[in-house]
Coordinates of C-alpha atoms in Angstrom, one line a residue:
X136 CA 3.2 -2.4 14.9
X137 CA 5.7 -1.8 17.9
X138 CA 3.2 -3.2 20.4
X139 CA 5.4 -4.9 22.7
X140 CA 7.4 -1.9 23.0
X141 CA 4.6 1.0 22.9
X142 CA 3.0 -0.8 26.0
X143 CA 6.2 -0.7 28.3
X144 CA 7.4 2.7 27.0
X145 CA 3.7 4.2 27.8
X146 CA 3.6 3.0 31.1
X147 CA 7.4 4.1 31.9
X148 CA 6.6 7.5 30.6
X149 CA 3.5 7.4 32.5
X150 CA 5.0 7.1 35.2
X151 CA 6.8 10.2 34.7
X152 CA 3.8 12.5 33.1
X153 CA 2.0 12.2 36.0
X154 CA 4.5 13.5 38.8
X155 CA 4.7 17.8 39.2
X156 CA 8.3 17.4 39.4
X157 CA 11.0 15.5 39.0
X158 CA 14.4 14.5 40.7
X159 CA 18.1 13.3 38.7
X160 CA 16.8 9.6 40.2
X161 CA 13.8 9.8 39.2
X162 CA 14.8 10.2 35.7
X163 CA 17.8 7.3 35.8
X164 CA 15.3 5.1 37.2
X165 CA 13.3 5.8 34.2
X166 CA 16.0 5.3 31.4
X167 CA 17.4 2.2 33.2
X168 CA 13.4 0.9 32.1
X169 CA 13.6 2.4 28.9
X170 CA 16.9 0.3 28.4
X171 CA 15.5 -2.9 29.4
X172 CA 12.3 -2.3 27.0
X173 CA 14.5 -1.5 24.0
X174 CA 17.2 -4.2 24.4
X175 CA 13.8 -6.8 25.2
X176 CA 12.7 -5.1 21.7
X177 CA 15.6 -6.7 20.1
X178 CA 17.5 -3.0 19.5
X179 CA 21.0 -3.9 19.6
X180 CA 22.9 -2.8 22.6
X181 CA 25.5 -0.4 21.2
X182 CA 22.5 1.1 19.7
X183 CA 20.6 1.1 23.2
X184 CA 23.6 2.7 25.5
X185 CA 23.9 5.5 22.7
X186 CA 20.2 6.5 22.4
X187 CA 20.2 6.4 26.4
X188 CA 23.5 8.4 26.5
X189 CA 22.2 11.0 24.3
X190 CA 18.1 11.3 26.4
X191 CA 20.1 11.1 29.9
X192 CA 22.7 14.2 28.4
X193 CA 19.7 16.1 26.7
X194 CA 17.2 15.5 30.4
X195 CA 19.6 16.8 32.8
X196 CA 20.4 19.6 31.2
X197 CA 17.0 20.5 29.9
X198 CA 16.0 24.1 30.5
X199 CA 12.4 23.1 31.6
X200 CA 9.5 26.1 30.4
X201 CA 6.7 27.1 32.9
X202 CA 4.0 25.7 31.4
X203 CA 5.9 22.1 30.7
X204 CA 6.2 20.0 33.7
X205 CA 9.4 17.8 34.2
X206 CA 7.8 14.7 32.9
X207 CA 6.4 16.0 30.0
X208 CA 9.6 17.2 28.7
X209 CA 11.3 14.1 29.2
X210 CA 8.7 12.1 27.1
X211 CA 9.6 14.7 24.1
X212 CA 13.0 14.2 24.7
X213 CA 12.7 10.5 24.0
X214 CA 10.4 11.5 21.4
X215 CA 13.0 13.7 19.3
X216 CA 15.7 10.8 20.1
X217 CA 13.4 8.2 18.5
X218 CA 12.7 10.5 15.6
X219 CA 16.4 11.2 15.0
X220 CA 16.9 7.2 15.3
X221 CA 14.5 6.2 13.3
X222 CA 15.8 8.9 10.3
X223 CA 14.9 12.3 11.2
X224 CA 12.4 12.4 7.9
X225 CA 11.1 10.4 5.5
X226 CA 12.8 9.7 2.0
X227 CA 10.8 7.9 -0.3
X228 CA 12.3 5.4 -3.0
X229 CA 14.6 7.9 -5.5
X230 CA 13.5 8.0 -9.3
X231 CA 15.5 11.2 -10.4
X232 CA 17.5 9.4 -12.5
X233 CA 17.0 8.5 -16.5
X234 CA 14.5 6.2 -17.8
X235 CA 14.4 3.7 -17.3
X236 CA 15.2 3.8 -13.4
X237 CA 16.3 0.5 -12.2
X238 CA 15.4 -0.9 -8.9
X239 CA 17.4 -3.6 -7.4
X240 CA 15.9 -6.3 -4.9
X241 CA 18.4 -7.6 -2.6
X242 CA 17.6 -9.6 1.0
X243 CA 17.6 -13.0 2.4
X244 CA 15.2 -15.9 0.9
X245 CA 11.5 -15.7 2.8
X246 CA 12.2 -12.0 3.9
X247 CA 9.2 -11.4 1.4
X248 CA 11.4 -9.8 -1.8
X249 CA 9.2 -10.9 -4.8
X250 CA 5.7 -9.8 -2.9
X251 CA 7.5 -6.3 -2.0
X252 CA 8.9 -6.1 -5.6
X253 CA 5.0 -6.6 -7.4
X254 CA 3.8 -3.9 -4.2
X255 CA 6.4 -1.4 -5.0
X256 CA 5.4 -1.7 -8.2
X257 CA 1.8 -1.0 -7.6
X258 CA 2.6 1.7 -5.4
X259 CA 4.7 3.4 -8.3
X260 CA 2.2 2.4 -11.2
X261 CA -1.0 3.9 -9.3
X262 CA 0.4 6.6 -7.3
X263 CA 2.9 7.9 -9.4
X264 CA 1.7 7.1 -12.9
X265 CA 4.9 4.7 -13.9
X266 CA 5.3 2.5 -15.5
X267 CA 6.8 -0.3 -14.4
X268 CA 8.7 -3.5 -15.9
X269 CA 9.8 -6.6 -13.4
X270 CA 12.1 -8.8 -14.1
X271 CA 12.7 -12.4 -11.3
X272 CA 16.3 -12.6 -11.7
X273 CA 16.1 -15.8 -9.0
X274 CA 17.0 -18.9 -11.0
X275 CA 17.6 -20.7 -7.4
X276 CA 14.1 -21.3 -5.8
X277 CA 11.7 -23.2 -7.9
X278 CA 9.0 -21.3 -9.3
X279 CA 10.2 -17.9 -8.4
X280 CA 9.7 -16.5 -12.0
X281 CA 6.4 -17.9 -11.9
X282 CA 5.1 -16.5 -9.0
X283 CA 6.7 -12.9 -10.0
X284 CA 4.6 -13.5 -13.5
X285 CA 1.4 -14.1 -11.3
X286 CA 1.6 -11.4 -8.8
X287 CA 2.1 -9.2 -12.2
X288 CA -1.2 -10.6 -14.0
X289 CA -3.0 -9.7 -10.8
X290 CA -2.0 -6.6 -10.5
X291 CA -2.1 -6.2 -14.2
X292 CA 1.9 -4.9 -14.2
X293 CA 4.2 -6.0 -17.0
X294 CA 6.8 -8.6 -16.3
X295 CA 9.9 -9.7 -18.5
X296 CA 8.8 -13.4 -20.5
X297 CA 10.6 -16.3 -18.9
X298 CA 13.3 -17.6 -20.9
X299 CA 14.7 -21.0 -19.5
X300 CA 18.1 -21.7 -18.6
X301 CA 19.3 -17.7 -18.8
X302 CA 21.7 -16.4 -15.8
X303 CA 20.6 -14.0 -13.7
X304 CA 23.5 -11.5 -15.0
X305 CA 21.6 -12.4 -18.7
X306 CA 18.3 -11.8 -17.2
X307 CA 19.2 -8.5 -15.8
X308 CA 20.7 -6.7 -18.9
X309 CA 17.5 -8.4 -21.2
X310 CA 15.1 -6.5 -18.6
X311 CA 17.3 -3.3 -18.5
X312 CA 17.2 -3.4 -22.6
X313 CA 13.6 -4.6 -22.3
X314 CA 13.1 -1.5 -20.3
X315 CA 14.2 0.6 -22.9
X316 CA 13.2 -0.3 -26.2
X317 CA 9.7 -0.9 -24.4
X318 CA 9.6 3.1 -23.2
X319 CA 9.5 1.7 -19.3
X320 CA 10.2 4.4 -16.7
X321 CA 11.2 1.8 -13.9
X322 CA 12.4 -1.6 -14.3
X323 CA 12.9 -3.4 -10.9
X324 CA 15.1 -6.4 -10.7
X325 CA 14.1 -9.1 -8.1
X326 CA 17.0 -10.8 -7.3
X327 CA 17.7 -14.1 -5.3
X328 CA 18.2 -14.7 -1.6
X329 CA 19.7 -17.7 0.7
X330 CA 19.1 -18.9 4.1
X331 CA 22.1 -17.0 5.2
X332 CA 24.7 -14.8 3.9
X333 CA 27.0 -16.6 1.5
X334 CA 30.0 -15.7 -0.5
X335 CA 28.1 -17.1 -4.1
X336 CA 25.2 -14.9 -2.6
X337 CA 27.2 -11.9 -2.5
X338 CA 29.3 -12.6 -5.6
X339 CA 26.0 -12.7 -7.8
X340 CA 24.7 -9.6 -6.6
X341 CA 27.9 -7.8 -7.6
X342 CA 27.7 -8.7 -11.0
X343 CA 24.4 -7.8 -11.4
X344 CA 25.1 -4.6 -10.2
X345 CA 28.2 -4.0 -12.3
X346 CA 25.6 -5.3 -15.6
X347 CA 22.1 -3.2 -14.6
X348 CA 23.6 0.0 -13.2
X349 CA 21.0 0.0 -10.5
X350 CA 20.0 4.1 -9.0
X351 CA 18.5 2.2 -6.1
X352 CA 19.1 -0.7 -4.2
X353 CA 16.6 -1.9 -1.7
X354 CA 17.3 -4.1 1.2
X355 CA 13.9 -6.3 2.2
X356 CA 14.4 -7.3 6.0
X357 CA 11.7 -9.2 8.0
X358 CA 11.1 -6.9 11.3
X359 CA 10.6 -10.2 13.1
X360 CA 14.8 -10.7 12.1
X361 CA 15.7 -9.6 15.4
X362 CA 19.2 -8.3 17.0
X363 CA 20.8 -10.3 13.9
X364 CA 19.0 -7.5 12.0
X365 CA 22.7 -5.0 12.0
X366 CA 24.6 -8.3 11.0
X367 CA 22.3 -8.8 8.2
X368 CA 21.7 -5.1 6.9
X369 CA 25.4 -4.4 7.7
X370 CA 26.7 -7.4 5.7
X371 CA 24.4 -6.4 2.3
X372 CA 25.7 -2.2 2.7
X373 CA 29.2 -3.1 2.6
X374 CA 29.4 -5.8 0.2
X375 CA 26.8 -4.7 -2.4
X376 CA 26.0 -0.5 -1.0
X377 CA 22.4 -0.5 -0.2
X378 CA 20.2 2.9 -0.7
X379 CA 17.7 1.7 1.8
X380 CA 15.4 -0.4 3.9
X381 CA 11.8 -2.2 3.1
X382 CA 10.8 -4.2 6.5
X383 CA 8.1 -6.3 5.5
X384 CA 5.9 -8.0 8.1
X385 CA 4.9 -4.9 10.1
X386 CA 1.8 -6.1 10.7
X387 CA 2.7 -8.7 12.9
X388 CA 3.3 -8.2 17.0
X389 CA 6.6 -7.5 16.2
X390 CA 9.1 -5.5 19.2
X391 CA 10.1 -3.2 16.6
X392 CA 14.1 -3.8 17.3
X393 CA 14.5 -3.9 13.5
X394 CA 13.6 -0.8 12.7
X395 CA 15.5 0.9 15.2
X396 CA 18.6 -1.2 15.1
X397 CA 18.8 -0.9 10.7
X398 CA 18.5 2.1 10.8
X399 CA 20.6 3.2 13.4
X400 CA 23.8 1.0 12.8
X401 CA 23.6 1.3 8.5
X402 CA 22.6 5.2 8.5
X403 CA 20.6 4.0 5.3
X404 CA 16.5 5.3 5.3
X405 CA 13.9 3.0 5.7
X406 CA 11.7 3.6 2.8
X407 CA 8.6 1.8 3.1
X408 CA 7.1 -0.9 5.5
X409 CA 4.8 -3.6 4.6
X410 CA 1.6 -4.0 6.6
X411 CA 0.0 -7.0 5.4
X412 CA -0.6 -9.9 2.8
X413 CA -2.5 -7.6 0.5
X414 CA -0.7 -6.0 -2.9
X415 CA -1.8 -2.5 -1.6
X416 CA -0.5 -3.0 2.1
X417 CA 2.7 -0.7 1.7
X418 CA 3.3 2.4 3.3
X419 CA 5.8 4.9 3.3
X420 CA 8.0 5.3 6.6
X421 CA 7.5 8.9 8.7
X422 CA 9.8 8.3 11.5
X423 CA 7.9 11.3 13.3
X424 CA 4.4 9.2 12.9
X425 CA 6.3 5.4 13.7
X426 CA 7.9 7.7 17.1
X427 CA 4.3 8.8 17.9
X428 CA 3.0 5.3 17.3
X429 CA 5.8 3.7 20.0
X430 CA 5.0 6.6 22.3
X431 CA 1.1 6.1 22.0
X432 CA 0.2 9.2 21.2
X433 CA -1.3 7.8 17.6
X434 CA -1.1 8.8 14.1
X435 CA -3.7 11.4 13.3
X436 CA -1.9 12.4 10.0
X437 CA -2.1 8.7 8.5
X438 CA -6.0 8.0 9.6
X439 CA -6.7 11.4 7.6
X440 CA -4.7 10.8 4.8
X441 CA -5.6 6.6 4.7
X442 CA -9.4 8.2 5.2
X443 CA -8.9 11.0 2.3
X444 CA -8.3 7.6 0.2
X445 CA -10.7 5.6 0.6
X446 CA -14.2 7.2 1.5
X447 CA -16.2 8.0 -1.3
X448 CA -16.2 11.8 -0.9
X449 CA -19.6 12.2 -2.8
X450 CA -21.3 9.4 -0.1
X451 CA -19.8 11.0 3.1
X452 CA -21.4 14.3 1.8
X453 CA -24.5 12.7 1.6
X454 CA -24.4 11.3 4.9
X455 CA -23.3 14.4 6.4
X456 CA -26.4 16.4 5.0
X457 CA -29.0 13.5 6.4
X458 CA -26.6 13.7 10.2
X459 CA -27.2 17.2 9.9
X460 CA -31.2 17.0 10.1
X461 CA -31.0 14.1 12.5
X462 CA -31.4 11.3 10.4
X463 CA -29.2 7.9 10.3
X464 CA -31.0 4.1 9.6
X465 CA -29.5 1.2 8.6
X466 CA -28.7 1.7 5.4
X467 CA -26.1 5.0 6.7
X468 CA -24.6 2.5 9.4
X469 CA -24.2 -0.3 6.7
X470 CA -22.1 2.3 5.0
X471 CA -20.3 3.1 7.9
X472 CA -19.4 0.0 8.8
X473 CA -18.0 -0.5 5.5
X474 CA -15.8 2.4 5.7
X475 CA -14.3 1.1 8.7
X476 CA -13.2 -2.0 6.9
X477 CA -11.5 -0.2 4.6
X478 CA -9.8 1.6 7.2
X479 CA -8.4 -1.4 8.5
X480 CA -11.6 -2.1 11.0
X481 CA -11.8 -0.9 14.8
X482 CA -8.3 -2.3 15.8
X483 CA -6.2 -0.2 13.8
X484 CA -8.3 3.0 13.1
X485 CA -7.8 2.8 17.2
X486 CA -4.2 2.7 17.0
X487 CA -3.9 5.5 15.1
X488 CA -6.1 8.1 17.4
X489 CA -3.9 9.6 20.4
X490 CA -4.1 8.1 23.7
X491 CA -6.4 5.1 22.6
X492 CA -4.1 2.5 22.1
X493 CA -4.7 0.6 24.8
X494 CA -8.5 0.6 24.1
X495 CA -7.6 -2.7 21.7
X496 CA -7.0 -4.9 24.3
X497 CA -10.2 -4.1 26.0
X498 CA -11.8 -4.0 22.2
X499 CA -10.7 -8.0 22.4
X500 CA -11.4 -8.9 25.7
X501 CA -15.2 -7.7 25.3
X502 CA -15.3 -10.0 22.3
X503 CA -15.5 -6.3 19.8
X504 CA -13.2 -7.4 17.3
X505 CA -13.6 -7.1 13.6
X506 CA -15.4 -10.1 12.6
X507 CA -18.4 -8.1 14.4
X508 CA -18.7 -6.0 10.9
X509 CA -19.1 -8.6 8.8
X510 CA -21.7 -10.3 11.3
X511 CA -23.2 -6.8 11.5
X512 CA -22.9 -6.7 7.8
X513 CA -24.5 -9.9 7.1
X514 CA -27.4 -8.8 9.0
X515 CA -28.4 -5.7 7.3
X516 CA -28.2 -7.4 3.9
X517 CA -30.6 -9.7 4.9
X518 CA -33.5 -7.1 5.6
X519 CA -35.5 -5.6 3.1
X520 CA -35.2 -1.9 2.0
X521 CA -38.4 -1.0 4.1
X522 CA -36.7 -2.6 7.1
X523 CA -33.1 -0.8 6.8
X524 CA -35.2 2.5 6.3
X525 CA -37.7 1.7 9.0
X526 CA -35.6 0.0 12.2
X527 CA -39.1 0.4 14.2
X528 CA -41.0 -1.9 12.3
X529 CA -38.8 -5.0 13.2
X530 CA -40.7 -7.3 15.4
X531 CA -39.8 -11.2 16.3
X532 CA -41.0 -12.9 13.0
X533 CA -38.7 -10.3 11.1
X534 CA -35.8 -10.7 13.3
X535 CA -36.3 -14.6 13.0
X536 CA -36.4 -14.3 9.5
X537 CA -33.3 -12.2 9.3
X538 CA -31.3 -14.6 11.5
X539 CA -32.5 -17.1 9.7
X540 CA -30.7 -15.6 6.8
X541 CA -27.8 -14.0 8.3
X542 CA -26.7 -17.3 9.9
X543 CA -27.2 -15.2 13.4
X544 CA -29.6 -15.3 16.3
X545 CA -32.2 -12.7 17.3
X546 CA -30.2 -11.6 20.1
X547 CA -27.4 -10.6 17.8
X548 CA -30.2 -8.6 16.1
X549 CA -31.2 -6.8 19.3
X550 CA -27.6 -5.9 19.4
X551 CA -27.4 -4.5 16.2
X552 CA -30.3 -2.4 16.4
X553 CA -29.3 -1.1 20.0
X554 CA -26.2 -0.2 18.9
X555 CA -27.7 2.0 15.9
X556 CA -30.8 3.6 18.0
X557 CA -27.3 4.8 19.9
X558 CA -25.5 6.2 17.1
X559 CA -29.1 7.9 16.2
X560 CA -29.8 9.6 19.5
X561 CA -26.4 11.1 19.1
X562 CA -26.7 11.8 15.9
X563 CA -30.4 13.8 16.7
X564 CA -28.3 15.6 19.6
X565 CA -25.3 16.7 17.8
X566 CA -26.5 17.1 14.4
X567 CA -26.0 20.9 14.2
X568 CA -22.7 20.7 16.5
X569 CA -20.7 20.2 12.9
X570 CA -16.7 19.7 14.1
X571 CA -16.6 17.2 16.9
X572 CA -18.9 14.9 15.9
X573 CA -17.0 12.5 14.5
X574 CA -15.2 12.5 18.2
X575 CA -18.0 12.4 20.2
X576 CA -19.5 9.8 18.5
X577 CA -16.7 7.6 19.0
X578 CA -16.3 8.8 22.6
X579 CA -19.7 8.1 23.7
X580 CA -20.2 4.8 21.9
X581 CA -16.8 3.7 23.6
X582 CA -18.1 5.0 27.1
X583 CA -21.6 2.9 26.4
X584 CA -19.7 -0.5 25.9
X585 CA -18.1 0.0 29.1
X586 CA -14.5 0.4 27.6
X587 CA -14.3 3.8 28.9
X588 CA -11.2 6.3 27.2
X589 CA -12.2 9.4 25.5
X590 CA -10.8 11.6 22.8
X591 CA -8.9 14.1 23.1
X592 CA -9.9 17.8 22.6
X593 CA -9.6 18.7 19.1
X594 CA -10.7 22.0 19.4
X595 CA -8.8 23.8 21.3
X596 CA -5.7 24.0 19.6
X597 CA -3.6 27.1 19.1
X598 CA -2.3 28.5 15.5
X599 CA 1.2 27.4 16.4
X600 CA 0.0 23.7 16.2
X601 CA -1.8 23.8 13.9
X602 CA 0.9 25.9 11.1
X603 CA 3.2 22.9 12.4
X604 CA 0.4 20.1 11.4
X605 CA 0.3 21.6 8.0
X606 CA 3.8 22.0 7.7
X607 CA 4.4 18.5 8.4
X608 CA 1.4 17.2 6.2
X609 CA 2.0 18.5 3.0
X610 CA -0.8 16.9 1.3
X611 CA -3.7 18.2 -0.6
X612 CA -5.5 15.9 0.1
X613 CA -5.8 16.2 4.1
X614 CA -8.4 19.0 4.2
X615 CA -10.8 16.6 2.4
X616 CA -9.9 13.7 5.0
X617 CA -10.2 16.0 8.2
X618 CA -13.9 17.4 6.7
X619 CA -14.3 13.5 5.9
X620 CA -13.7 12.8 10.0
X621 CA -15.8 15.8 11.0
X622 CA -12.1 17.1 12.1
X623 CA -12.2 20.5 10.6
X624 CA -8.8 22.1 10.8
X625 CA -8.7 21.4 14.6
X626 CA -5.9 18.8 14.3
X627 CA -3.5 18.6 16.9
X628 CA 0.3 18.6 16.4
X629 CA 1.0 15.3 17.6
X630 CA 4.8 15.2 16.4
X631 CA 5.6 18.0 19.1
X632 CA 8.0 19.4 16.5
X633 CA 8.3 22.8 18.4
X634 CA 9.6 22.8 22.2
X635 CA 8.1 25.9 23.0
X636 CA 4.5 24.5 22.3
X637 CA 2.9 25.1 25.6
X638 CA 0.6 22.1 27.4
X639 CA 1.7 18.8 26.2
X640 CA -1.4 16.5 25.7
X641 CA -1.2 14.3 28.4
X642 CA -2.8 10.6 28.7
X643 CA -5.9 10.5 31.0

């Protein structure tokens, strides 16, 4: 997500962070790159000279503090102006209306509107305990209803019964009266899209709005859309009056210019993003997290709060308790290594730690990408309980065996086991250290491979940062992720929401 722009923005900034002071030409020469890294990440120029305008006004005039140098202040200037572009805070999708709530679809054919419909309907049925009726109001592409019916068998969501030749104005008011009589609380109405932007287009959505009454209506963009993103989101909010923005395709190398320049040029929120192929890959949009993202200064929030959701709490416990004496064999590691998966895997949990971003690239180019786990994986399933227990006991006609039934080599093997005799000599050293081990552990494995970086210091934060981390948070459920990541309460603030926070974390 925004890696294009995240790498020339951190080195810019970089630039700027590491000088004691700063001069008025120092800090054009600096914008004048920003500029050229947002218009080359498809933000839309009007959109470009006003967020420029507005930095260059709030960095001359900046009244600098005496523990803040220069450069640091500038990068939080940026910061704030990215925040305020990208919304300022984050609105989720509105149900504060009577049941049932209807949801309208609207976007261009292949932006991904029927996959974002069944996801937002996932979201809603499991998170917020909805339920949820969708209705495929696309008589156009063939086969639309169908796959809407599938996605709803798999994720085990109700969906209005196909009736053939009905319009899409007689398909909307059946679902909204299907809705009803069936006691629905949100019936979401996934409409049709074109190629382009055409009057018929435009004309049909009208009257299905006029016939369903809908409390929100959701614009699905592809982020890859490019500068003809404000043409596109622009076009749908003045015809039809959009209540916000899904991008889908997030997950892709994408510059980012869409989020930025929809945002921006409608003034309509951003509501969610799509991360992947998978029904569960949607995520709510924190402007101040996607500005700390582009900024690479991570997402610490997100990891704890992705982490509080899926690690089994009882099985982390567990493998606290054996750390704490010293003790970690395969089967702990196997564990681990599935946790990770569910994370995302090495690339991503990466992204979201403060100052590591550019570890992926050096993640790839030492051939450590995710596809290690399931090697990794494959290998410890194909040892016997005695073995995973018992590391030592592995000589060469084990470890032929094993590859033999892991579909790997012995040296993979030695690999494997090297790696966890690592993780167990830290584990023996820090066991009774408690907080930073999750850090340390990381830290030193990184240093081992040769890919160098470190985390930051956790610790050391002062009560002001940490009142505005749980400010911003509010979540119950992020005490149980930090103890889940060895974290504590020693989080920083990563959103710098307060200016008079001294000592900016600063990129080594």
């Amino acid at each position: 997500m925004f890696e294009s722009l995240q790498k020339r923005l951190g080195s810019i900034l970089d630039n700027l962070t590491g000088r004691g002071s700063l001069s008025e030409k120092d800090v054009t020469i600096a914008l004048r790159e920003v500029r050229h890294a947002l218009i080359e990440a498809d933000v839309a120029l009007d959109i470009v000279r006003s967020f420029i305008d507005r930095v260059r006004e709030r960095a001359v005039g900046a009244e600098l503090l005496k523990s803040i140098k220069p450069g640091q202040m500038v990068v939080k200037i940026v910061h704030d102006e990215l925040v305020e572009m990208l919304g300022n805070k984050n609105i989720t999708i509105d149900l504060k209306a009577p049941a049932p709530v209807v949801i309208m679809i609207v976007g261009l054919q292949g932006s991904g509107k029927t996959t974002t419909t069944a996801k937002i309907a996932k979201r809603l049925t499991e998170k917020q305990n909805k339920k949820v009726l969708m209705a495929s109001l696309d008589t156009q592409r063939p086969a639309a209803q169908e796959q809407l019916r599938q996605l709803g068998e798999q994720t085990g969501i109700a969906t209005l019964p196909i009736i053939a030749d009905q319009s899409p104005i007689e398909i909307a008011a059946r679902a909204v009266q299907a809705g009803r009589l069936g006691g629905q609380d949100v019936v979401i109405l996934d409409t049709a899209g074109r190629t382009h932007i055409d009057e018929p287009l435009m004309v049909e959505m009208l009257d299905i709005k006029v016939k369903a009454s809908p409390h929100e209506i959701l614009l699905v963009a592809d982020s890859l859309t490019g500068q003809d993103a404000v043409n596109l989101a622009c076009s749908f909010d003045e015809r039809v009056g959009i209540t916000g923005i899904v991008l889908t395709r997030m997950d892709a190398d994408s510059r980012g210019g869409a989020a930025l320049s929809m945002r921006a040029a409608t003034g309509k929120p951003i509501k969610a993003i799509a991360t992947g192929e998978k029904m569960d890959a949607l995520e709510e949009f924190y402007p101040s997290r996607v500005a700390d993202r582009i900024l690479g200064m991570g997402d610490i929030v997100s990891l704890v709060e992705k982490a509080a959701e899926t690690i089994d709490t009882e099985k982390a416990d567990a493998l606290a308790k054996k750390m704490r004496i010293g003790k970690f064999d395969l089967n702990d590691l196997a564990e681990q290594l599935c946790q990770m998966k569910k994370l995302g895997g090495m690339s991503s949990i990466i992204g979201l730690l403060p100052g590591m971003g550019r570890m992926k690239e050096q993640l790839t180019s030492a051939g450590f990408d995710d596809k290690v786990f399931n090697r990794q994986l494959s290998i410890i399933s194909s040892m016997t309980q005695q073995e995973r227990a018992n590391p030592d006991i592995l000589k060469h006609s084990r470890k032929q065996r094993i590859a033999k039934g892991s579909g790997t080599t012995a040296a993979d093997i030695n690999k494997l086991l090297k790696m966890h005799r690592q993780m167990a000599n830290m584990v023996k050293i820090i066991g009774g250290k408690g907080g930073g081990m999750m850090k340390q552990m990381i830290g030193g494995l990184g240093s081992k491979i040769g890919l160098g970086g470190s985390m930051p210091d956790l610790s050391s934060m002062n009560p002001k940062q940490l009142e505005a981390l749980q400010k911003q948070t509010k979540s119950t459920r992020l005490g149980k992720g930090a103890k889940l990541f060895g974290l504590g309460a020693h989080l920083p603030n990563l959103s710098y929401d307060d200016p008079k926070l001294p000592d900016l974390p600063k990129k080594k």
